[in-house]
Rosetta silent file (secondary structure, phi, psi, omega in degrees, C-alpha in Angstrom):
SEQUENCE: MTDAKAKVDAARAVVDLKAPPRPLALDKLSGKKVWVINAVDTPLLLEIVDGFKAGAKAAGMEVQVVSAKGSASRMVQGTAEAVAQKAAGIMLLATDPRLVSGPLQKAKAAGIPVVDSLVGGPDAPNDEGQFAHVEADMKSSGGVVGDWILADSNCNAHVAVMASTVLSVHRLLTAGSTGEIKRLCPSCTAEEVPFDSTKMATDLGSNSLNVLRRNPKINYLFPVLDAGVQFVVPAVQQAGKADSVKVVSHDGVNTNIENMRKGVGQVADVAFPPAKWIGWAEFDQTARGILKEEPVDWTIPTRLIDKTNVGTDDAQLFPAYQGFEEKFTAAWKGAS
SCORE:     score description
SCORE:     0.000 S_00000001
   1 L     0.000  -33.290 -179.004  -33.497 -160.748 -102.424 S_00000001
   2 H   -66.275  -34.663 -179.687  -33.102 -162.303 -106.161 S_00000001
   3 H   -71.775  -47.349  175.419  -34.772 -165.496 -104.889 S_00000001
   4 H   -69.413  -33.344  172.367  -37.486 -163.797 -103.113 S_00000001
   5 H   -67.657  -32.559  179.553  -38.312 -161.269 -105.862 S_00000001
   6 H   -64.879  -45.732 -176.190  -38.292 -164.137 -108.438 S_00000001
   7 H   -89.622   -1.142  175.631  -40.947 -165.945 -106.667 S_00000001
   8 H   -71.348  -43.109 -175.167  -42.993 -162.847 -105.809 S_00000001
   9 H   -77.663  -39.082 -168.183  -43.412 -162.255 -109.762 S_00000001
  10 H   -79.634  -33.574  172.698  -44.257 -165.694 -110.453 S_00000001
  11 H   -55.980  -26.217 -165.694  -46.856 -165.591 -107.660 S_00000001
  12 H   -84.752  -18.719 -166.507  -48.527 -162.371 -108.831 S_00000001
  13 L   -68.546  152.809 -167.355  -49.536 -164.196 -112.202 S_00000001
  14 L   -73.747  150.631 -175.749  -52.901 -164.790 -113.420 S_00000001
  15 L   -96.124  140.810  167.380  -54.590 -168.353 -112.794 S_00000001
  16 L   -71.829  148.017  171.348  -56.265 -170.756 -115.173 S_00000001
  17 L   -60.555  148.185  168.244  -59.659 -172.050 -114.514 S_00000001
  18 L  -128.782  134.695  175.948  -59.805 -175.594 -113.072 S_00000001
  19 L  -133.254  174.408 -169.054  -63.123 -177.369 -113.729 S_00000001
  20 L   -71.809  143.565  174.912  -64.309 -181.164 -113.368 S_00000001
  21 L   -81.967  -25.714 -170.568  -62.410 -183.382 -115.729 S_00000001
  22 L  -134.375  155.814  177.485  -65.175 -185.930 -115.812 S_00000001
  23 L   -64.844  168.505  152.621  -69.137 -186.169 -115.683 S_00000001
  24 L  -116.399  145.860 -179.354  -71.314 -187.204 -112.612 S_00000001
  25 L   -76.249   72.311 -165.067  -74.040 -189.292 -112.466 S_00000001
  26 H   -64.777  -29.569 -177.747  -76.648 -186.625 -111.238 S_00000001
  27 H   -85.737    1.156  158.878  -79.648 -189.002 -111.157 S_00000001
  28 H  -115.035   26.614  177.799  -77.993 -191.212 -108.483 S_00000001
  29 L  -113.553  -32.740 -175.427  -77.018 -188.199 -106.422 S_00000001
  30 L   -54.083  129.279  178.147  -80.636 -186.502 -106.355 S_00000001
  31 L   102.431  -19.109 -174.262  -82.437 -186.540 -103.018 S_00000001
  32 L   -74.005  151.081  171.028  -79.103 -187.385 -100.979 S_00000001
  33 E  -115.073  132.045  178.519  -77.949 -185.255  -97.993 S_00000001
  34 E  -108.198  150.736  179.397  -74.354 -184.443  -97.469 S_00000001
  35 E  -114.478  142.256  163.725  -73.000 -182.706  -94.172 S_00000001
  36 E  -100.202  122.285 -178.027  -70.621 -179.929  -93.810 S_00000001
  37 E   -95.690   99.274 -179.623  -68.421 -179.720  -90.552 S_00000001
  38 E   -97.221  130.477 -176.062  -67.332 -175.907  -90.884 S_00000001
  39 L   -78.327  -33.017  174.683  -64.702 -175.097  -88.156 S_00000001
  40 L  -154.020  155.178 -171.716  -65.233 -171.319  -87.986 S_00000001
  41 L  -100.784   76.944  176.742  -67.737 -168.866  -89.420 S_00000001
  42 L  -101.568  150.070 -174.692  -65.164 -166.621  -91.069 S_00000001
  43 H   -51.561  -31.720 -173.810  -66.304 -164.695  -94.157 S_00000001
  44 H   -68.017  -66.459 -162.057  -64.076 -166.914  -96.395 S_00000001
  45 H   -70.875  -44.520  177.886  -65.308 -170.212  -94.953 S_00000001
  46 H   -65.097  -32.433  178.579  -69.267 -169.018  -94.857 S_00000001
  47 H   -75.566  -39.028  169.399  -69.064 -168.094  -98.592 S_00000001
  48 H   -49.511  -57.579  175.871  -67.326 -171.465  -99.269 S_00000001
  49 H   -45.883  -58.253 -178.145  -70.392 -173.081  -97.694 S_00000001
  50 H   -51.192  -49.422  178.381  -72.658 -171.029  -99.866 S_00000001
  51 H   -60.882  -41.808 -168.908  -70.884 -172.377 -102.967 S_00000001
  52 H   -72.025  -30.673  176.759  -70.963 -176.053 -101.654 S_00000001
  53 H   -79.505  -37.226  175.769  -74.583 -175.579 -101.153 S_00000001
  54 H   -62.905  -40.934 -172.897  -75.173 -174.030 -104.708 S_00000001
  55 H   -78.893  -30.502  171.401  -73.125 -177.019 -106.396 S_00000001
  56 H   -59.421  -43.010 -179.142  -75.209 -179.486 -104.214 S_00000001
  57 H   -61.849  -43.131  177.271  -78.579 -177.806 -105.379 S_00000001
  58 H   -49.939  -24.546 -171.494  -77.290 -177.951 -109.032 S_00000001
  59 H  -102.797   -4.769  178.992  -77.094 -181.744 -108.469 S_00000001
  60 L    87.213   32.423  178.865  -80.372 -182.178 -106.737 S_00000001
  61 L  -114.746  161.280  171.479  -78.836 -182.745 -103.293 S_00000001
  62 E  -105.906  163.820  179.771  -79.503 -181.202  -99.769 S_00000001
  63 E  -129.824  124.949  174.659  -76.843 -180.010  -97.386 S_00000001
  64 E  -124.616  126.102 -168.323  -76.901 -179.863  -93.728 S_00000001
  65 E   -96.581  124.497 -179.231  -74.325 -177.589  -92.052 S_00000001
  66 E  -116.357  134.661 -179.614  -72.842 -177.698  -88.451 S_00000001
  67 E  -102.420  111.156 -166.314  -70.871 -174.546  -87.328 S_00000001
  68 L   -98.015   -5.771  177.610  -68.300 -175.769  -85.070 S_00000001
  69 L    38.928   39.417  175.955  -67.179 -171.964  -83.945 S_00000001
  70 L    93.005  -23.072 -174.802  -63.751 -172.972  -83.326 S_00000001
  71 L   -88.727  113.304 -174.196  -64.437 -175.496  -81.004 S_00000001
  72 H   -52.670  -45.104 -175.419  -62.786 -178.964  -81.254 S_00000001
  73 H   -59.275  -43.479  177.594  -65.385 -180.584  -79.199 S_00000001
  74 H   -66.083  -28.343  178.210  -68.191 -179.274  -81.525 S_00000001
  75 H   -60.237  -54.698  173.724  -66.122 -180.365  -84.441 S_00000001
  76 H   -67.606  -54.929 -169.489  -66.368 -184.138  -83.085 S_00000001
  77 H   -54.125  -46.111  174.121  -69.898 -183.714  -81.943 S_00000001
  78 H   -46.222  -70.269  173.178  -70.803 -182.505  -85.699 S_00000001
  79 H   -42.174  -69.155 -171.440  -68.980 -185.409  -87.307 S_00000001
  80 H   -55.957  -55.453  175.379  -70.550 -188.017  -85.123 S_00000001
  81 H   -39.746  -52.430 -178.630  -74.103 -186.514  -85.758 S_00000001
  82 H   -73.739   -1.229  174.968  -73.631 -186.708  -89.473 S_00000001
  83 H   -87.844  -38.821 -171.010  -72.550 -190.430  -89.247 S_00000001
  84 H   -67.101  -27.995  179.849  -75.437 -191.091  -86.875 S_00000001
  85 L   -81.233   -3.104 -177.373  -77.928 -189.326  -89.340 S_00000001
  86 L    58.152   45.948  179.768  -76.519 -191.627  -92.200 S_00000001
  87 L   -52.186  152.141  169.123  -75.048 -188.716  -94.268 S_00000001
  88 L   -64.279  -46.598 -176.238  -74.466 -189.642  -97.973 S_00000001
  89 L  -153.092  171.159  174.840  -71.051 -187.978  -97.432 S_00000001
  90 E  -128.086  111.276  163.601  -69.092 -185.572  -95.193 S_00000001
  91 E   -98.107  126.280  174.275  -66.944 -182.461  -95.737 S_00000001
  92 E   -92.818   94.520 -171.523  -64.744 -181.403  -93.149 S_00000001
  93 E   -86.858  104.811 -177.804  -64.128 -177.587  -93.978 S_00000001
  94 L    62.453   19.379  175.914  -60.719 -176.430  -91.942 S_00000001
  95 L   -95.165  104.254  175.750  -61.763 -179.277  -89.492 S_00000001
  96 L   -50.834  124.003 -174.903  -58.628 -181.309  -88.922 S_00000001
  97 H   -63.689  -17.683  179.870  -59.455 -185.174  -89.449 S_00000001
  98 H   -70.206  -32.104  168.488  -57.272 -185.821  -86.635 S_00000001
  99 H   -81.001   -8.015  173.234  -59.581 -184.113  -84.317 S_00000001
 100 H  -114.667   27.318 -172.261  -62.359 -186.170  -85.436 S_00000001
 101 H   -65.694  -37.297  176.388  -60.721 -189.509  -85.558 S_00000001
 102 H   -67.005  -46.617  170.012  -63.254 -191.461  -83.611 S_00000001
 103 H   -73.986  -19.179  172.675  -66.324 -190.433  -85.748 S_00000001
 104 H   -72.337  -37.226  173.673  -64.336 -190.904  -88.685 S_00000001
 105 H   -55.308  -55.479  169.874  -63.665 -194.678  -87.754 S_00000001
 106 H   -49.911  -47.077 -168.691  -67.472 -194.903  -87.659 S_00000001
 107 H   -67.394  -36.930  170.940  -68.100 -193.128  -90.914 S_00000001
 108 H   -46.844  -59.038 -177.416  -65.594 -195.744  -92.492 S_00000001
 109 H   -44.855  -50.910 -175.187  -67.513 -198.518  -91.015 S_00000001
 110 L   -84.824    6.313  173.141  -70.960 -197.130  -92.383 S_00000001
 111 L    83.182   11.706 -172.374  -69.511 -196.605  -95.907 S_00000001
 112 L   -91.513  127.649  174.331  -69.693 -192.836  -95.589 S_00000001
 113 L   -77.894  149.339 -176.305  -67.060 -191.044  -97.730 S_00000001
 114 E  -111.236  113.906  167.414  -65.019 -188.130  -95.897 S_00000001
 115 E  -117.381  147.395 -176.628  -63.267 -185.203  -97.782 S_00000001
 116 E  -121.210  156.101  175.940  -61.474 -182.608  -95.910 S_00000001
 117 E  -147.372  144.341  179.480  -60.560 -179.108  -97.130 S_00000001
 118 L    58.914   42.366  173.813  -58.182 -176.170  -96.019 S_00000001
 119 L  -112.173  -53.952 -167.222  -56.401 -178.510  -93.533 S_00000001
 120 L  -130.668 -140.784 -174.903  -52.996 -179.828  -94.933 S_00000001
 121 L  -120.430  150.729  177.630  -51.399 -179.850  -98.345 S_00000001
 122 L   -36.979  -37.211  176.245  -52.643 -181.327 -101.408 S_00000001
 123 L   -91.100   -3.113 -179.787  -50.164 -184.498 -101.054 S_00000001
 124 L   -64.828  137.349  171.186  -50.975 -185.317  -97.567 S_00000001
 125 L   -38.375  124.820  173.636  -51.947 -188.850  -96.774 S_00000001
 126 L   -75.857  140.309 -170.373  -55.643 -189.485  -96.199 S_00000001
 127 L   -75.849  160.071  177.530  -56.335 -190.275  -92.627 S_00000001
 128 L   -38.841  113.882  179.898  -58.330 -193.555  -91.975 S_00000001
 129 L    96.048  -11.028  179.022  -61.767 -193.434  -93.669 S_00000001
 130 E   -80.452  146.354  178.759  -60.905 -190.444  -95.669 S_00000001
 131 E   -97.144  -44.170 -175.163  -61.633 -190.625  -99.441 S_00000001
 132 E  -153.327 -177.039  171.779  -59.768 -187.261 -100.646 S_00000001
 133 E  -117.299  166.313  153.413  -58.891 -183.615 -100.076 S_00000001
 134 E  -133.470  113.475 -161.385  -59.448 -180.263 -101.606 S_00000001
 135 L  -135.083  149.091  148.850  -56.309 -178.454 -100.625 S_00000001
 136 L   -98.880  163.792 -178.145  -54.217 -175.650 -101.316 S_00000001
 137 L   -88.563   80.323 -173.570  -50.583 -175.691 -100.655 S_00000001
 138 H   -60.813  -37.475 -173.518  -50.690 -173.679  -97.502 S_00000001
 139 H   -61.360  -58.738  174.174  -47.194 -174.290  -96.545 S_00000001
 140 H   -54.688  -44.595  172.759  -45.945 -172.749 -100.044 S_00000001
 141 H   -57.152  -40.279  153.913  -48.465 -169.939  -99.565 S_00000001
 142 H   -45.420  -48.533  178.485  -46.997 -168.996  -96.264 S_00000001
 143 H   -57.254  -39.186 -177.899  -43.785 -169.086  -98.103 S_00000001
 144 H   -76.011  -24.915  173.754  -44.839 -166.548 -100.577 S_00000001
 145 H   -64.108  -40.904  170.442  -45.830 -164.173  -97.938 S_00000001
 146 H   -50.720  -44.219  178.461  -42.444 -164.541  -96.579 S_00000001
 147 H   -74.429  -26.978  174.040  -40.908 -163.691  -99.727 S_00000001
 148 H   -60.715  -48.268 -170.679  -43.277 -160.628 -100.295 S_00000001
 149 H   -56.700  -49.332  163.304  -42.066 -159.378  -97.167 S_00000001
 150 H   -41.153  -37.877 -170.573  -38.551 -159.785  -97.827 S_00000001
 151 H   -84.988  -45.132 -179.070  -38.678 -158.250 -101.219 S_00000001
 152 H   -72.625  -12.195  176.387  -40.838 -154.998  -99.764 S_00000001
 153 L  -115.095   14.588  167.112  -38.461 -154.436  -97.012 S_00000001
 154 L    62.663   40.781 -170.372  -35.267 -155.110  -98.886 S_00000001
 155 L    51.241   46.479  177.032  -34.475 -157.701  -96.359 S_00000001
 156 L  -126.352   72.600 -155.241  -35.079 -155.832  -93.374 S_00000001
 157 L  -123.198  126.421  169.947  -37.949 -157.871  -91.945 S_00000001
 158 E  -141.268   95.530 -146.026  -39.257 -158.310  -88.357 S_00000001
 159 E  -106.628  130.325  148.437  -42.369 -160.149  -88.679 S_00000001
 160 E   -99.859  119.874 -171.823  -45.261 -161.437  -86.193 S_00000001
 161 E   -97.226  123.784  170.973  -47.261 -164.200  -87.415 S_00000001
 162 E  -101.084  101.202 -170.523  -50.599 -164.348  -85.737 S_00000001
 163 E  -135.790  150.459  164.562  -52.311 -167.969  -85.906 S_00000001
 164 L   -69.523  111.736  169.234  -54.514 -170.191  -84.123 S_00000001
 165 L   -55.655  -16.242  172.523  -52.795 -173.490  -82.799 S_00000001
 166 L   -57.081  -46.232 -162.451  -55.910 -175.314  -83.298 S_00000001
 167 L  -106.516  113.217 -165.384  -56.313 -175.028  -86.750 S_00000001
 168 H   -61.804  -31.498  174.653  -53.824 -177.097  -88.671 S_00000001
 169 H   -70.654  -31.492  176.386  -53.806 -174.810  -91.829 S_00000001
 170 H   -67.671  -17.415 -171.623  -52.727 -171.858  -89.538 S_00000001
 171 H   -88.808  -40.885  172.875  -49.856 -173.901  -88.515 S_00000001
 172 H   -80.626  -29.687  161.314  -48.771 -174.597  -92.003 S_00000001
 173 H   -42.557  -66.067 -176.356  -49.161 -170.923  -93.003 S_00000001
 174 H   -55.849  -40.799 -178.387  -46.812 -170.149  -90.036 S_00000001
 175 H   -75.345  -34.545  175.916  -44.204 -172.613  -90.825 S_00000001
 176 H   -67.301  -44.593  178.603  -44.135 -171.633  -94.615 S_00000001
 177 H   -74.467  -26.248 -171.022  -43.729 -168.118  -93.740 S_00000001
 178 H   -87.179  -25.540 -173.810  -41.211 -168.194  -90.748 S_00000001
 179 H   -72.088  -53.928  174.711  -39.573 -170.832  -92.506 S_00000001
 180 H   -69.873  -33.980  175.840  -38.726 -168.777  -95.677 S_00000001
 181 H   -66.573  -47.919  178.038  -37.904 -165.884  -93.946 S_00000001
 182 H   -66.759  -32.009  175.581  -35.414 -167.433  -91.716 S_00000001
 183 H   -63.995  -40.540 -175.360  -33.974 -169.325  -94.811 S_00000001
 184 H  -103.103  -15.779  179.433  -33.294 -166.382  -97.042 S_00000001
 185 L  -136.327   68.036  170.599  -32.633 -163.700  -94.411 S_00000001
 186 L   -29.158  -39.338  174.787  -30.654 -164.682  -91.332 S_00000001
 187 L   -75.083  -17.922  177.896  -30.689 -161.263  -90.001 S_00000001
 188 L   -79.706  163.361 -179.971  -34.519 -161.030  -90.186 S_00000001
 189 E  -128.976  152.243  165.598  -36.701 -162.319  -87.384 S_00000001
 190 E  -152.762  108.335  179.096  -40.202 -163.960  -87.244 S_00000001
 191 E  -103.138  143.500  173.376  -41.976 -164.737  -84.128 S_00000001
 192 E   -64.533  125.028  172.347  -45.010 -166.724  -83.490 S_00000001
 193 E  -125.645  100.424  170.924  -48.234 -165.049  -81.700 S_00000001
 194 E   -67.330  150.406  165.076  -50.767 -167.679  -81.002 S_00000001
 195 L  -138.454  160.612 -171.140  -54.531 -166.691  -80.472 S_00000001
 196 L   -90.046  123.082 -176.970  -57.442 -168.728  -79.479 S_00000001
 197 L   -62.958  -21.548  164.432  -59.728 -169.288  -82.472 S_00000001
 198 L   -89.592   -5.567 -176.078  -62.798 -169.004  -80.284 S_00000001
 199 L  -131.009   40.916  179.630  -62.069 -165.638  -78.874 S_00000001
 200 H   -51.541  -41.921 -178.092  -60.550 -164.359  -82.288 S_00000001
 201 H   -57.508  -35.978 -165.441  -62.281 -160.651  -81.972 S_00000001
 202 H  -104.947  -41.184 -174.017  -60.652 -160.211  -78.685 S_00000001
 203 H   -77.546  -31.899 -174.938  -57.338 -162.187  -78.885 S_00000001
 204 H   -76.386  -31.865  170.933  -56.099 -160.904  -81.999 S_00000001
 205 H   -58.124  -54.727  173.533  -56.398 -157.168  -81.188 S_00000001
 206 H   -69.986  -33.996  177.982  -54.660 -157.642  -77.775 S_00000001
 207 H   -63.028  -56.921 -178.422  -52.123 -159.939  -78.908 S_00000001
 208 H   -61.345  -31.481  179.157  -51.124 -157.616  -81.859 S_00000001
 209 H   -74.874  -49.335 -176.951  -50.888 -154.447  -79.426 S_00000001
 210 H   -46.119  -55.214 -179.327  -48.913 -156.444  -76.952 S_00000001
 211 H   -59.312  -39.323 -175.037  -46.371 -157.706  -79.418 S_00000001
 212 H   -77.346  -22.372 -179.758  -45.799 -154.357  -80.861 S_00000001
 213 H   -93.674  -28.668  173.601  -45.351 -152.668  -77.559 S_00000001
 214 H   -83.558  -33.769 -179.882  -42.823 -155.504  -76.190 S_00000001
 215 L  -114.700   89.784  169.935  -40.894 -155.665  -79.735 S_00000001
 216 L   -38.322  -38.644 -176.774  -40.300 -152.147  -81.329 S_00000001
 217 L   -60.151  -33.075 -176.859  -38.507 -153.820  -84.138 S_00000001
 218 L   -35.383  117.257  177.107  -41.711 -155.337  -85.618 S_00000001
 219 L  -130.917   15.740  167.381  -42.506 -153.889  -88.956 S_00000001
 220 E  -152.979  133.918  178.531  -44.779 -156.344  -90.378 S_00000001
 221 E  -107.575  130.086 -175.449  -47.923 -158.283  -88.751 S_00000001
 222 E  -128.978   74.451  159.078  -49.067 -161.451  -90.684 S_00000001
 223 E   -65.351  122.901 -173.881  -52.567 -162.564  -89.241 S_00000001
 224 L   -74.599    7.188  168.651  -52.912 -165.716  -91.444 S_00000001
 225 L  -145.562  150.312 -179.239  -56.418 -165.060  -92.373 S_00000001
 226 H   -63.483  -27.172  169.358  -58.090 -162.171  -93.788 S_00000001
 227 H   -47.370  -42.314 -172.554  -60.883 -162.283  -91.161 S_00000001
 228 H   -67.177  -30.834  176.698  -58.358 -161.401  -88.682 S_00000001
 229 H   -29.380  -58.681 -177.935  -57.288 -158.073  -90.395 S_00000001
 230 H   -49.246  -37.255 -175.968  -60.181 -156.126  -88.814 S_00000001
 231 H   -81.327  -19.425 -168.631  -58.944 -156.791  -85.493 S_00000001
 232 H   -86.883  -53.148 -162.362  -54.988 -156.103  -86.334 S_00000001
 233 H   -64.250  -38.218 -179.953  -55.176 -152.909  -87.970 S_00000001
 234 H   -69.379  -26.991  164.445  -56.765 -150.916  -85.167 S_00000001
 235 H   -41.934  -61.848  179.651  -53.990 -152.303  -82.916 S_00000001
 236 H   -62.286  -21.747  157.522  -51.498 -150.982  -84.953 S_00000001
 237 H   -54.265  -53.013 -165.981  -53.225 -147.678  -85.099 S_00000001
 238 H   -72.218  -24.067 -177.207  -53.679 -147.657  -81.274 S_00000001
 239 L   -96.445   10.082  171.478  -49.925 -148.305  -80.879 S_00000001
 240 L    80.476    7.054 -174.033  -49.191 -145.476  -82.953 S_00000001
 241 L  -101.262   25.733 -167.610  -47.316 -147.576  -85.921 S_00000001
 242 L   -70.707  -31.098 -174.341  -49.793 -146.996  -88.750 S_00000001
 243 L   -80.190  -20.014 -169.858  -46.649 -145.417  -90.650 S_00000001
 244 L  -114.009  -29.093 -173.148  -44.251 -147.999  -89.584 S_00000001
 245 L  -118.521  135.760 -171.446  -45.921 -151.374  -89.549 S_00000001
 246 E  -105.392  139.385  175.299  -47.527 -153.314  -92.444 S_00000001
 247 E  -112.795  141.279  170.023  -50.144 -155.951  -92.424 S_00000001
 248 E  -142.280  161.207 -177.763  -50.386 -158.705  -94.835 S_00000001
 249 E  -163.190 -156.048 -165.321  -52.506 -161.884  -94.876 S_00000001
 250 E  -147.474  146.968  167.084  -54.224 -164.605  -96.802 S_00000001
 251 E   140.719  -47.796 -157.001  -57.404 -165.875  -98.248 S_00000001
 252 L    62.125   45.637  176.444  -58.633 -162.962 -100.688 S_00000001
 253 L   -63.890  139.687 -173.699  -61.829 -162.163  -98.823 S_00000001
 254 H   -59.771  -53.144  175.942  -63.738 -159.511 -101.083 S_00000001
 255 H   -55.498  -39.024 -176.204  -63.939 -156.922  -98.456 S_00000001
 256 H   -62.274  -43.871 -179.135  -60.207 -157.158  -97.640 S_00000001
 257 H   -64.337  -53.642  177.808  -59.404 -156.565 -101.364 S_00000001
 258 H   -46.365  -57.677 -178.772  -61.479 -153.774 -101.651 S_00000001
 259 H   -51.555  -37.658  175.775  -59.968 -151.961  -98.603 S_00000001
 260 H   -59.963  -35.449 -174.973  -56.659 -152.590 -100.308 S_00000001
 261 H   -70.394  -41.565  166.535  -57.763 -150.818 -103.331 S_00000001
 262 L   -70.955   -3.827  171.939  -58.680 -147.907 -101.012 S_00000001
 263 L    92.975    6.723 -172.904  -55.446 -147.797  -99.332 S_00000001
 264 L  -134.761  159.405 -170.988  -56.528 -149.151  -95.888 S_00000001
 265 L    73.843 -127.024 -175.506  -56.016 -152.224  -94.016 S_00000001
 266 L   -83.665  175.567  175.515  -53.479 -154.758  -95.350 S_00000001
 267 L  -108.919   -8.003 -174.203  -51.043 -154.246  -98.266 S_00000001
 268 E  -155.614  146.266  176.453  -50.723 -157.662  -99.621 S_00000001
 269 E  -153.871  131.121  176.534  -52.591 -160.793  -99.759 S_00000001
 270 E   -86.158  116.454 -163.502  -52.303 -164.427 -101.160 S_00000001
 271 E  -105.293  135.405  157.210  -55.740 -164.830 -102.447 S_00000001
 272 L   -71.915  158.428  159.194  -57.852 -167.964 -103.349 S_00000001
 273 L   -56.951  174.109 -171.895  -59.992 -167.873 -106.260 S_00000001
 274 L   -42.012  139.448  174.245  -63.557 -166.908 -105.790 S_00000001
 275 L   -54.710  -34.538  168.251  -64.777 -168.647 -102.669 S_00000001
 276 L   -57.237  -34.324 -172.679  -67.855 -170.116 -104.085 S_00000001
 277 H   -61.628  -39.722 -178.902  -65.529 -171.908 -106.760 S_00000001
 278 H   -77.873   -6.830  165.071  -64.020 -173.825 -103.718 S_00000001
 279 H   -78.798  -38.714  176.230  -67.281 -174.879 -102.545 S_00000001
 280 H   -56.714  -41.180 -177.532  -68.313 -176.324 -105.855 S_00000001
 281 H   -71.871  -49.350  176.562  -64.856 -178.045 -106.093 S_00000001
 282 H   -49.618  -51.818 -176.395  -65.426 -179.363 -102.518 S_00000001
 283 H   -66.011  -38.238 -179.477  -68.877 -180.775 -103.469 S_00000001
 284 H   -58.836  -40.136 -176.637  -67.702 -182.306 -106.771 S_00000001
 285 H   -70.274  -53.600 -165.751  -65.054 -184.306 -104.914 S_00000001
 286 H   -56.979  -43.846  168.900  -67.480 -185.431 -102.160 S_00000001
 287 H   -44.268  -57.822  178.866  -70.057 -186.440 -105.025 S_00000001
 288 H   -54.254  -35.923  178.609  -67.345 -188.505 -106.462 S_00000001
 289 H   -68.789  -40.132  178.577  -66.685 -190.280 -103.083 S_00000001
 290 H   -52.212  -63.066  159.075  -70.367 -190.894 -102.948 S_00000001
 291 L   -57.812   -9.290  174.511  -70.250 -192.505 -106.419 S_00000001
 292 L    65.096   50.145  177.022  -67.288 -194.508 -105.451 S_00000001
 293 L  -100.931  170.504  175.190  -65.449 -192.978 -108.361 S_00000001
 294 L   -82.229  138.174  177.077  -61.688 -192.181 -108.329 S_00000001
 295 L   -69.235  160.811  171.381  -60.976 -188.526 -106.777 S_00000001
 296 L   -98.651  156.448 -178.714  -59.819 -185.612 -108.674 S_00000001
 297 L   -69.939   96.641 -178.869  -56.876 -183.510 -108.297 S_00000001
 298 L  -112.030   39.865 -173.391  -58.617 -180.336 -106.776 S_00000001
 299 L   -68.317  139.797 -175.123  -55.471 -178.573 -105.544 S_00000001
 300 L   -80.364  107.787 -179.079  -56.607 -175.078 -104.928 S_00000001
 301 L   -82.903  172.264  176.721  -54.404 -172.316 -106.748 S_00000001
 302 L  -137.555  167.721  178.954  -53.658 -169.078 -105.301 S_00000001
 303 E  -135.371  130.803  178.907  -52.450 -165.461 -106.563 S_00000001
 304 E   -79.895  122.031 -175.468  -50.396 -163.008 -104.700 S_00000001
 305 E  -120.249  120.637  170.659  -52.419 -159.713 -104.922 S_00000001
 306 L  -131.485 -157.192  175.319  -50.650 -156.312 -104.131 S_00000001
 307 L   -68.525  -21.414 -161.997  -50.598 -152.824 -105.493 S_00000001
 308 L   -79.026  -36.955 -172.939  -49.101 -154.088 -108.641 S_00000001
 309 L  -124.104   -0.135 -176.387  -52.288 -156.259 -109.506 S_00000001
 310 L   -54.628  -36.424 -169.691  -55.248 -155.390 -107.350 S_00000001
 311 L    60.268 -151.188 -166.280  -57.002 -153.675 -110.293 S_00000001
 312 L  -104.892  -42.179 -178.534  -60.395 -151.948 -110.166 S_00000001
 313 L  -148.821  164.079 -177.560  -62.793 -154.952 -109.384 S_00000001
 314 L   -68.465   -8.547 -179.473  -62.676 -158.583 -108.256 S_00000001
 315 L   -80.987  -23.316 -174.628  -63.331 -159.934 -111.875 S_00000001
 316 L   -79.635  -18.758 -174.191  -59.803 -158.710 -112.957 S_00000001
 317 L   -88.529  -27.789  169.031  -58.030 -160.870 -110.139 S_00000001
 318 L  -124.867   55.959 -175.099  -59.220 -164.361 -111.434 S_00000001
 319 H   -42.377  -47.852  172.920  -60.670 -163.466 -114.623 S_00000001
 320 H   -54.235  -21.172  159.331  -61.170 -167.169 -115.901 S_00000001
 321 H   -59.406  -17.846 -169.131  -63.426 -167.761 -112.858 S_00000001
 322 L   -77.606  120.116  155.784  -66.313 -165.571 -113.919 S_00000001
 323 L    87.208   41.938 -174.681  -69.191 -167.605 -114.766 S_00000001
 324 H   -78.749  -30.423 -170.815  -67.495 -171.009 -113.488 S_00000001
 325 H   -63.058  -37.202  170.936  -70.680 -172.540 -112.435 S_00000001
 326 H   -62.470  -31.664  178.591  -71.787 -173.234 -115.940 S_00000001
 327 H   -65.944  -37.176 -177.360  -68.412 -174.796 -116.760 S_00000001
 328 H   -70.093  -40.891 -168.855  -69.182 -177.254 -113.816 S_00000001
 329 H   -85.570   -7.993  169.187  -72.687 -178.389 -114.525 S_00000001
 330 H   -77.450  -40.385  171.341  -71.659 -178.645 -118.176 S_00000001
 331 H   -61.363  -27.287 -178.521  -68.980 -180.876 -117.353 S_00000001
 332 H   -66.406  -48.702  176.004  -71.227 -182.647 -114.874 S_00000001
 333 L   -73.629   -7.317  177.085  -73.359 -183.454 -117.692 S_00000001
 334 L    82.055   15.928 -176.753  -70.663 -184.555 -120.145 S_00000001
 335 L   -81.318  155.545  179.948  -71.235 -181.431 -122.419 S_00000001
 336 L   -96.506    0.000    0.000  -68.086 -180.419 -124.041 S_00000001
C-alpha cells in the first residue's frame, strides 16, 4: 500500500510543457505532403490527427490521412499507398510498424522517413526504415492504473482488463497494470479480457457483461482506452453492479473527464496532455525526419486524474499546455 500510494501521489502532479528545442527550416517543408496512417477512429486519435494537420498547415504542408478502422490489412494498404504516392514522410498513429514491415522496407529504399506514435515505449528500438518515435511509456501508465486500483481498494482488487490484442499499445497497458497488481498484491487478481478492435462497440459491452456474470469477485474494470468506457458502463449497470464495480481508463478524452466531474462513467483516468499537442509533436518529429535532422525526445507525459484533481475545467488539468501552438511556431522560427 505504501508503494502504490506513493506512486499515485507522484502521478497526480502537474506536468510541465514540452516544446520544440530547435527551429525548423519551414521554407524547405512548404508544399510537401505527409501521410498519417490512423489505426482506429477513436475520439483521441481523431483529435490527434486534427492537431497533426494544424501543425502541418502552420508549416505550409499538406496531410493525407488513411483510416484503417482497426484492420491490419488496411494499415498495410495505406502505408503501401503512401510509399507509392511518394509521401515526404509517414506517421504511423497507433499502427504497429511490425504490421506494415513490407511497405516500410520500400519506404526506406525510397528515402521516406517514418515516425510511429502510441505504439510502444519511448526507448523501443526503431524498426527497419523508421526515423523516430513519439511515445508515452504505456507500460508505466498501465502500472499507474494498477497502483490507483490497489490504493483505492485497500489491496482488495479483482480486475478485468479489456484490451485489443491487435494494438501493441493495449498489450503494454495490460502488461503494466496486471504486472503491478500481481507484484504488489499477491492476493489480488487481474484477468485479461480481449476484444476485437474492429467490433469495439459490440465486443466491449458483451465481454464486460460476461466477465461480471462469470466472476462475481470483479470490482474494477479497466478498458484501456477512454473510447471504450461508453460501452463498459452500461454493461456494469445491466449486471446490477453500479454500486460495486468501478471503471478506470486511459487517455484523458475531454468527454470522459467531464463525465468524471459529473460523477458518471469512470472514476479515474491516466490522461495525456491535450490531444492536439500530441499531433503537433508528431508533426515536428516527422518534419525533422524529412529535413534529415536528429530526432527530438518527444516522450509524451501523462497525469493521473481522479476526484482529487479533476477540477472544474480542462484548462486546470494541463495548465502549461494552454496556447501551446504559439510556443511551437515561435520555436520553429527560432524566436525565444
